[in-house]
mmCIF file of C-alpha atoms in Angstrom:
data_model
loop_
_atom_site.group_PDB
_atom_site.id
_atom_site.type_symbol
_atom_site.label_atom_id
_atom_site.label_comp_id
_atom_site.label_asym_id
_atom_site.label_seq_id
_atom_site.Cartn_x
_atom_site.Cartn_y
_atom_site.Cartn_z
ATOM 1 C CA MET A 1 0.261 -0.220 -0.135
ATOM 2 C CA LYS A 2 1.597 3.419 -1.099
ATOM 3 C CA LEU A 3 2.563 6.271 1.661
ATOM 4 C CA SER A 4 -0.143 8.149 0.259
ATOM 5 C CA THR A 5 -3.101 5.592 0.718
ATOM 6 C CA LYS A 6 -2.348 4.615 4.127
ATOM 7 C CA LEU A 7 -2.633 8.696 5.167
ATOM 8 C CA LEU A 8 -6.253 8.801 2.864
ATOM 9 C CA LEU A 9 -6.847 5.999 5.721
ATOM 10 C CA ILE A 10 -6.350 7.472 8.839
ATOM 11 C CA ILE A 11 -7.790 10.436 8.142
ATOM 12 C CA LEU A 12 -10.465 9.026 7.122
ATOM 13 C CA MET A 13 -10.625 7.023 10.233
ATOM 14 C CA VAL A 14 -9.689 9.740 13.100
ATOM 15 C CA PHE A 15 -13.097 11.167 10.974
ATOM 16 C CA SER A 16 -14.826 8.489 11.125
ATOM 17 C CA TYR A 17 -14.606 7.685 14.939
ATOM 18 C CA SER A 18 -14.009 11.292 16.392
ATOM 19 C CA ASN A 19 -16.314 13.651 18.361
ATOM 20 C CA ILE A 20 -17.870 16.453 15.837
ATOM 21 C CA THR A 21 -16.248 19.607 16.796
ATOM 22 C CA GLY A 22 -16.171 23.257 16.956
ATOM 23 C CA GLN A 23 -19.074 25.093 14.811
ATOM 24 C CA SER A 24 -20.281 21.494 13.411
ATOM 25 C CA LYS A 25 -20.703 20.727 16.850
ATOM 26 C CA ASN A 26 -22.931 23.529 17.951
ATOM 27 C CA SER A 27 -24.972 22.981 14.154
ATOM 28 C CA ALA A 28 -25.446 19.152 15.340
ATOM 29 C CA ILE A 29 -26.960 20.451 18.652
ATOM 30 C CA GLU A 30 -28.912 22.918 17.455
ATOM 31 C CA ASN A 31 -30.198 20.115 14.486
ATOM 32 C CA ALA A 32 -30.768 17.324 16.842
ATOM 33 C CA LEU A 33 -32.470 19.617 18.856
ATOM 34 C CA LEU A 34 -33.925 20.877 16.398
ATOM 35 C CA ILE A 35 -35.757 17.318 15.340
ATOM 36 C CA ALA A 36 -36.984 16.440 18.785
ATOM 37 C CA ASP A 37 -39.340 19.622 18.673
ATOM 38 C CA GLN A 38 -40.627 19.174 15.197
ATOM 39 C CA ASN A 39 -41.431 15.392 16.489
ATOM 40 C CA LYS A 40 -42.841 16.317 20.286
ATOM 41 C CA ASN A 41 -45.873 14.509 19.509
ATOM 42 C CA GLN A 42 -44.533 11.167 18.300
ATOM 43 C CA LEU A 43 -42.052 11.412 21.086
ATOM 44 C CA GLY A 44 -44.595 11.785 24.082
ATOM 45 C CA ASN A 45 -43.322 9.454 26.873
ATOM 46 C CA VAL A 46 -39.406 9.232 25.615
ATOM 47 C CA GLN A 47 -37.511 10.022 27.771
ATOM 48 C CA GLN A 48 -34.008 8.807 25.965
ATOM 49 C CA LEU A 49 -33.448 10.194 22.228
ATOM 50 C CA LEU A 50 -30.796 8.954 19.781
ATOM 51 C CA VAL A 51 -30.920 11.660 16.775
ATOM 52 C CA VAL A 52 -29.392 10.325 13.237
ATOM 53 C CA TYR A 53 -29.515 12.355 10.823
ATOM 54 C CA ASN A 54 -27.539 13.120 7.672
ATOM 55 C CA GLU A 55 -27.422 15.698 5.279
ATOM 56 C CA GLN A 56 -27.410 15.003 1.931
ATOM 57 C CA PRO A 57 -29.838 12.182 1.338
ATOM 58 C CA GLU A 58 -27.206 9.342 -0.442
ATOM 59 C CA SER A 59 -24.651 10.209 2.514
ATOM 60 C CA PHE A 60 -23.590 6.952 4.156
ATOM 61 C CA THR A 61 -22.046 9.833 7.191
ATOM 62 C CA SER A 62 -24.395 11.360 9.512
ATOM 63 C CA VAL A 63 -24.426 12.800 13.066
ATOM 64 C CA PHE A 64 -25.494 11.300 15.647
ATOM 65 C CA VAL A 65 -26.587 13.619 18.919
ATOM 66 C CA ALA A 66 -27.744 12.028 22.243
ATOM 67 C CA LEU A 67 -30.384 13.527 24.278
ATOM 68 C CA GLU A 68 -32.305 13.412 27.280
ATOM 69 C CA LYS A 69 -35.472 14.788 28.812
ATOM 70 C CA LYS A 70 -34.853 16.455 32.245
ATOM 71 C CA ASP A 71 -37.877 18.666 33.774
ATOM 72 C CA ASP A 72 -39.847 18.300 30.259
ATOM 73 C CA LYS A 73 -36.551 20.086 28.425
ATOM 74 C CA TRP A 74 -34.144 18.199 26.017
ATOM 75 C CA ILE A 75 -30.541 17.920 26.760
ATOM 76 C CA VAL A 76 -27.616 16.254 25.070
ATOM 77 C CA LYS A 77 -26.501 13.260 27.216
ATOM 78 C CA GLN A 78 -23.371 13.429 25.223
ATOM 79 C CA GLU A 79 -20.940 15.215 22.717
ATOM 80 C CA PRO A 80 -22.270 14.543 18.697
ATOM 81 C CA ILE A 81 -19.972 12.232 16.598
ATOM 82 C CA THR A 82 -20.436 10.717 13.475
ATOM 83 C CA ALA A 83 -21.542 7.465 12.559
ATOM 84 C CA GLY A 84 -22.611 5.489 9.506
ATOM 85 C CA ILE A 85 -25.925 4.300 8.428
ATOM 86 C CA GLY A 86 -26.445 2.192 5.252
ATOM 87 C CA LYS A 87 -23.768 2.689 2.515
ATOM 88 C CA ASN A 88 -26.990 4.608 0.067
ATOM 89 C CA GLY A 89 -28.008 7.008 2.843
ATOM 90 C CA PHE A 90 -31.666 6.676 4.104
ATOM 91 C CA ALA A 91 -34.448 5.515 1.914
ATOM 92 C CA LEU A 92 -37.510 7.512 1.930
ATOM 93 C CA SER A 93 -40.263 7.232 5.048
ATOM 94 C CA ASN A 94 -41.770 4.149 4.309
ATOM 95 C CA GLN A 95 -39.720 2.904 1.191
ATOM 96 C CA LYS A 96 -37.065 0.536 2.788
ATOM 97 C CA ILE A 97 -37.275 -2.436 1.625
ATOM 98 C CA GLU A 98 -34.701 -5.307 1.834
ATOM 99 C CA GLY A 99 -31.480 -5.484 0.337
ATOM 100 C CA ASP A 100 -31.097 -1.736 -0.936
ATOM 101 C CA GLY A 101 -28.370 -0.789 1.018
ATOM 102 C CA LYS A 102 -30.064 1.945 2.834
ATOM 103 C CA SER A 103 -31.472 3.035 6.415
ATOM 104 C CA PRO A 104 -34.717 3.057 7.444
ATOM 105 C CA THR A 105 -36.126 6.683 7.961
ATOM 106 C CA GLY A 106 -39.026 7.375 11.407
ATOM 107 C CA ILE A 107 -38.658 6.877 14.819
ATOM 108 C CA PHE A 108 -38.054 3.654 16.697
ATOM 109 C CA ARG A 109 -37.587 2.124 19.941
ATOM 110 C CA LEU A 110 -34.611 0.511 20.954
ATOM 111 C CA GLY A 111 -34.693 -3.577 21.672
ATOM 112 C CA LYS A 112 -32.955 -5.776 22.741
ATOM 113 C CA LEU A 113 -29.101 -6.131 23.259
ATOM 114 C CA PHE A 114 -27.045 -8.909 21.658
ATOM 115 C CA SER A 115 -23.093 -9.137 23.361
ATOM 116 C CA TYR A 116 -19.709 -10.723 22.482
ATOM 117 C CA GLU A 117 -19.890 -10.123 26.473
ATOM 118 C CA LYS A 118 -21.826 -11.005 29.034
ATOM 119 C CA GLN A 119 -23.447 -7.783 30.083
ATOM 120 C CA THR A 120 -23.690 -6.995 34.196
ATOM 121 C CA ASN A 121 -23.982 -3.004 34.184
ATOM 122 C CA THR A 122 -27.048 -2.559 31.211
ATOM 123 C CA LEU A 123 -30.422 -2.041 32.064
ATOM 124 C CA LEU A 124 -31.363 -3.114 27.679
ATOM 125 C CA GLU A 125 -32.782 -6.468 27.484
ATOM 126 C CA ASN A 126 -30.106 -8.063 26.673
ATOM 127 C CA GLN A 127 -27.911 -11.804 26.032
ATOM 128 C CA GLN A 128 -24.612 -13.078 25.919
ATOM 129 C CA THR A 129 -24.324 -13.935 22.107
ATOM 130 C CA THR A 130 -23.587 -18.152 20.526
ATOM 131 C CA LYS A 131 -22.642 -18.939 17.320
ATOM 132 C CA ASP A 132 -26.106 -19.986 17.695
ATOM 133 C CA ASP A 133 -27.988 -17.132 17.207
ATOM 134 C CA LYS A 134 -29.064 -15.473 13.656
ATOM 135 C CA TRP A 135 -31.644 -12.824 12.543
ATOM 136 C CA ILE A 136 -33.251 -14.020 9.258
ATOM 137 C CA ASP A 137 -33.141 -11.621 5.960
ATOM 138 C CA ASP A 138 -34.953 -14.788 4.410
ATOM 139 C CA VAL A 139 -38.163 -12.945 2.611
ATOM 140 C CA ASN A 140 -39.738 -16.339 2.167
ATOM 141 C CA SER A 141 -39.462 -17.248 5.612
ATOM 142 C CA PRO A 142 -41.406 -17.303 8.592
ATOM 143 C CA ASP A 143 -39.344 -15.679 10.464
ATOM 144 C CA TYR A 144 -38.429 -12.932 8.345
ATOM 145 C CA ASN A 145 -36.556 -10.370 10.925
ATOM 146 C CA LYS A 146 -36.817 -12.158 13.683
ATOM 147 C CA HIS A 147 -34.410 -13.795 15.621
ATOM 148 C CA VAL A 148 -33.546 -17.750 15.629
ATOM 149 C CA SER A 149 -30.969 -19.551 17.960
ATOM 150 C CA GLY A 150 -30.065 -22.900 16.680
ATOM 151 C CA ASP A 151 -30.965 -24.416 13.177
ATOM 152 C CA THR A 152 -32.994 -22.885 10.417
ATOM 153 C CA ASP A 153 -34.487 -23.564 6.747
ATOM 154 C CA ALA A 154 -34.083 -20.107 6.157
ATOM 155 C CA LYS A 155 -32.016 -20.079 2.709
ATOM 156 C CA SER A 156 -30.505 -16.506 4.527
ATOM 157 C CA TYR A 157 -29.646 -15.004 7.697
ATOM 158 C CA GLU A 158 -27.054 -12.666 9.604
ATOM 159 C CA ASN A 159 -24.594 -14.550 11.676
ATOM 160 C CA LEU A 160 -25.159 -12.252 15.193
ATOM 161 C CA LEU A 161 -21.015 -14.071 16.460
ATOM 162 C CA LEU A 162 -18.853 -12.727 13.495
ATOM 163 C CA SER A 163 -15.146 -13.311 13.420
ATOM 164 C CA ASN A 164 -15.012 -9.004 13.629
ATOM 165 C CA ASP A 165 -16.410 -6.636 16.308
ATOM 166 C CA ALA A 166 -18.636 -5.148 14.496
ATOM 167 C CA TYR A 167 -21.428 -6.999 16.784
ATOM 168 C CA LYS A 168 -19.850 -6.840 19.834
ATOM 169 C CA TYR A 169 -22.713 -4.575 20.951
ATOM 170 C CA CYS A 170 -25.031 -5.143 18.960
ATOM 171 C CA THR A 171 -28.535 -3.623 19.878
ATOM 172 C CA VAL A 172 -31.944 -4.314 17.814
ATOM 173 C CA ILE A 173 -34.154 -1.156 16.291
ATOM 174 C CA GLU A 174 -37.667 -1.757 16.297
ATOM 175 C CA TYR A 175 -37.798 -1.398 12.356
ATOM 176 C CA ASN A 176 -40.124 -4.046 11.262
ATOM 177 C CA THR A 177 -40.815 -5.384 13.806
ATOM 178 C CA ASN A 178 -44.938 -5.426 14.954
ATOM 179 C CA PRO A 179 -46.083 -6.460 12.569
ATOM 180 C CA VAL A 180 -43.519 -8.025 10.469
ATOM 181 C CA VAL A 181 -44.007 -6.887 6.623
ATOM 182 C CA LYS A 182 -42.093 -9.197 4.070
ATOM 183 C CA GLY A 183 -40.165 -7.366 2.178
ATOM 184 C CA LYS A 184 -39.241 -4.032 4.018
ATOM 185 C CA GLY A 185 -36.473 -4.614 5.401
ATOM 186 C CA SER A 186 -34.020 -6.971 7.998
ATOM 187 C CA ALA A 187 -31.206 -6.577 10.713
ATOM 188 C CA ILE A 188 -31.629 -2.855 11.560
ATOM 189 C CA PHE A 189 -29.619 -2.990 13.863
ATOM 190 C CA PHE A 190 -27.156 -0.307 16.605
ATOM 191 C CA HIS A 191 -23.546 -1.822 16.444
ATOM 192 C CA LEU A 192 -19.682 -1.007 16.697
ATOM 193 C CA ALA A 193 -18.101 0.994 13.329
ATOM 194 C CA THR A 194 -15.118 -1.322 12.636
ATOM 195 C CA LYS A 195 -14.167 -0.512 9.490
ATOM 196 C CA VAL A 196 -13.332 2.662 6.812
ATOM 197 C CA PRO A 197 -15.794 3.917 5.320
ATOM 198 C CA ASN A 198 -17.917 2.921 7.891
ATOM 199 C CA PHE A 199 -21.323 2.579 6.174
ATOM 200 C CA THR A 200 -23.772 -0.615 6.413
ATOM 201 C CA SER A 201 -26.106 -2.510 4.979
ATOM 202 C CA GLY A 202 -29.001 -0.050 6.980
ATOM 203 C CA CYS A 203 -27.705 -0.302 10.418
ATOM 204 C CA ILE A 204 -26.176 2.537 12.233
ATOM 205 C CA ALA A 205 -22.584 2.442 13.588
ATOM 206 C CA ILE A 206 -20.975 4.061 16.185
ATOM 207 C CA ASN A 207 -17.595 3.923 17.708
ATOM 208 C CA GLU A 208 -16.973 1.392 20.806
ATOM 209 C CA GLU A 209 -15.682 4.363 23.369
ATOM 210 C CA TYR A 210 -19.405 6.095 22.920
ATOM 211 C CA MET A 211 -20.932 2.822 22.319
ATOM 212 C CA LYS A 212 -20.489 1.664 25.700
ATOM 213 C CA SER A 213 -21.406 5.195 27.841
ATOM 214 C CA MET A 214 -24.595 4.548 25.004
ATOM 215 C CA ILE A 215 -25.226 0.612 27.425
ATOM 216 C CA ASP A 216 -24.627 1.830 29.875
ATOM 217 C CA TRP A 217 -26.948 4.888 29.867
ATOM 218 C CA LEU A 218 -30.190 3.979 28.208
ATOM 219 C CA ASP A 219 -32.755 1.963 30.150
ATOM 220 C CA PRO A 220 -36.181 0.652 29.145
ATOM 221 C CA LYS A 221 -38.700 2.708 31.414
ATOM 222 C CA GLN A 222 -37.198 5.811 30.595
ATOM 223 C CA ASN A 223 -38.629 4.443 26.003
ATOM 224 C CA PRO A 224 -35.391 4.987 24.763
ATOM 225 C CA THR A 225 -36.012 5.571 20.964
ATOM 226 C CA ILE A 226 -34.021 5.827 17.331
ATOM 227 C CA ILE A 227 -35.151 9.032 15.359
ATOM 228 C CA MET A 228 -33.292 8.205 12.180
ATOM 229 C CA GLY A 229 -33.554 10.158 8.284
ATOM 230 C CA ASN A 230 -32.660 13.556 6.286
ATOM 231 C CA LEU A 231 -31.812 16.281 8.355
ATOM 232 C CA ASP A 232 -34.498 18.114 5.693
ATOM 233 C CA ILE A 233 -37.204 15.743 6.402
ATOM 234 C CA LEU A 234 -36.048 15.158 10.188
ATOM 235 C CA LYS A 235 -37.054 18.653 10.760
ATOM 236 C CA THR A 236 -40.429 19.192 9.361
ATOM 237 C CA GLY A 237 -41.379 16.465 11.819
ATOM 238 C CA MET A 238 -42.976 12.327 10.657
#
């Protein structure tokens, strides 16, 4: 590998995993608070909110801001960072389909945490992942977009225990889960970013340091929720 190529990868890695700084940080916070306010009618019982947005519809690089509600006002839990989303950006609301390489637009509850390690500090429903754990993405399977442990007749699925750390901390984003609609997308997770560029097949990916703080903080009693999509769409209300 040429030196210039190595340098470019290092620069990309620093950008992908670092906090947003300066004026961009202030803008990110302002945008996240605006999004929360514009969607307040759908967030009435939510006390913990992850805001994920991109500015260019097809960009896989997004802004990630964690908010919590105190005295009926949203405040920033931690400083904004960059995050990876689907390699083709966000699908428009209700237009996500299986295999499109896009993250869904919308407001979704955060569900169960799968982890390579036994979790003792998180309040999230969680389990230690084994080689038997799978998430079905076969649209013709009766278990489409569901967790299965053990053998399956599904023709395709995601192994939740990988040879890399992407799913070391893997929280289910409850998109297309209740009810499950065949072909509308599956295996949408909140997990680790482990590569550069840090795009995904449709999930949200952040760095490990920030992820650890999130899973220690998220509490099902606070109705943890994620709102995700293009900035222009989210700031007008879902």
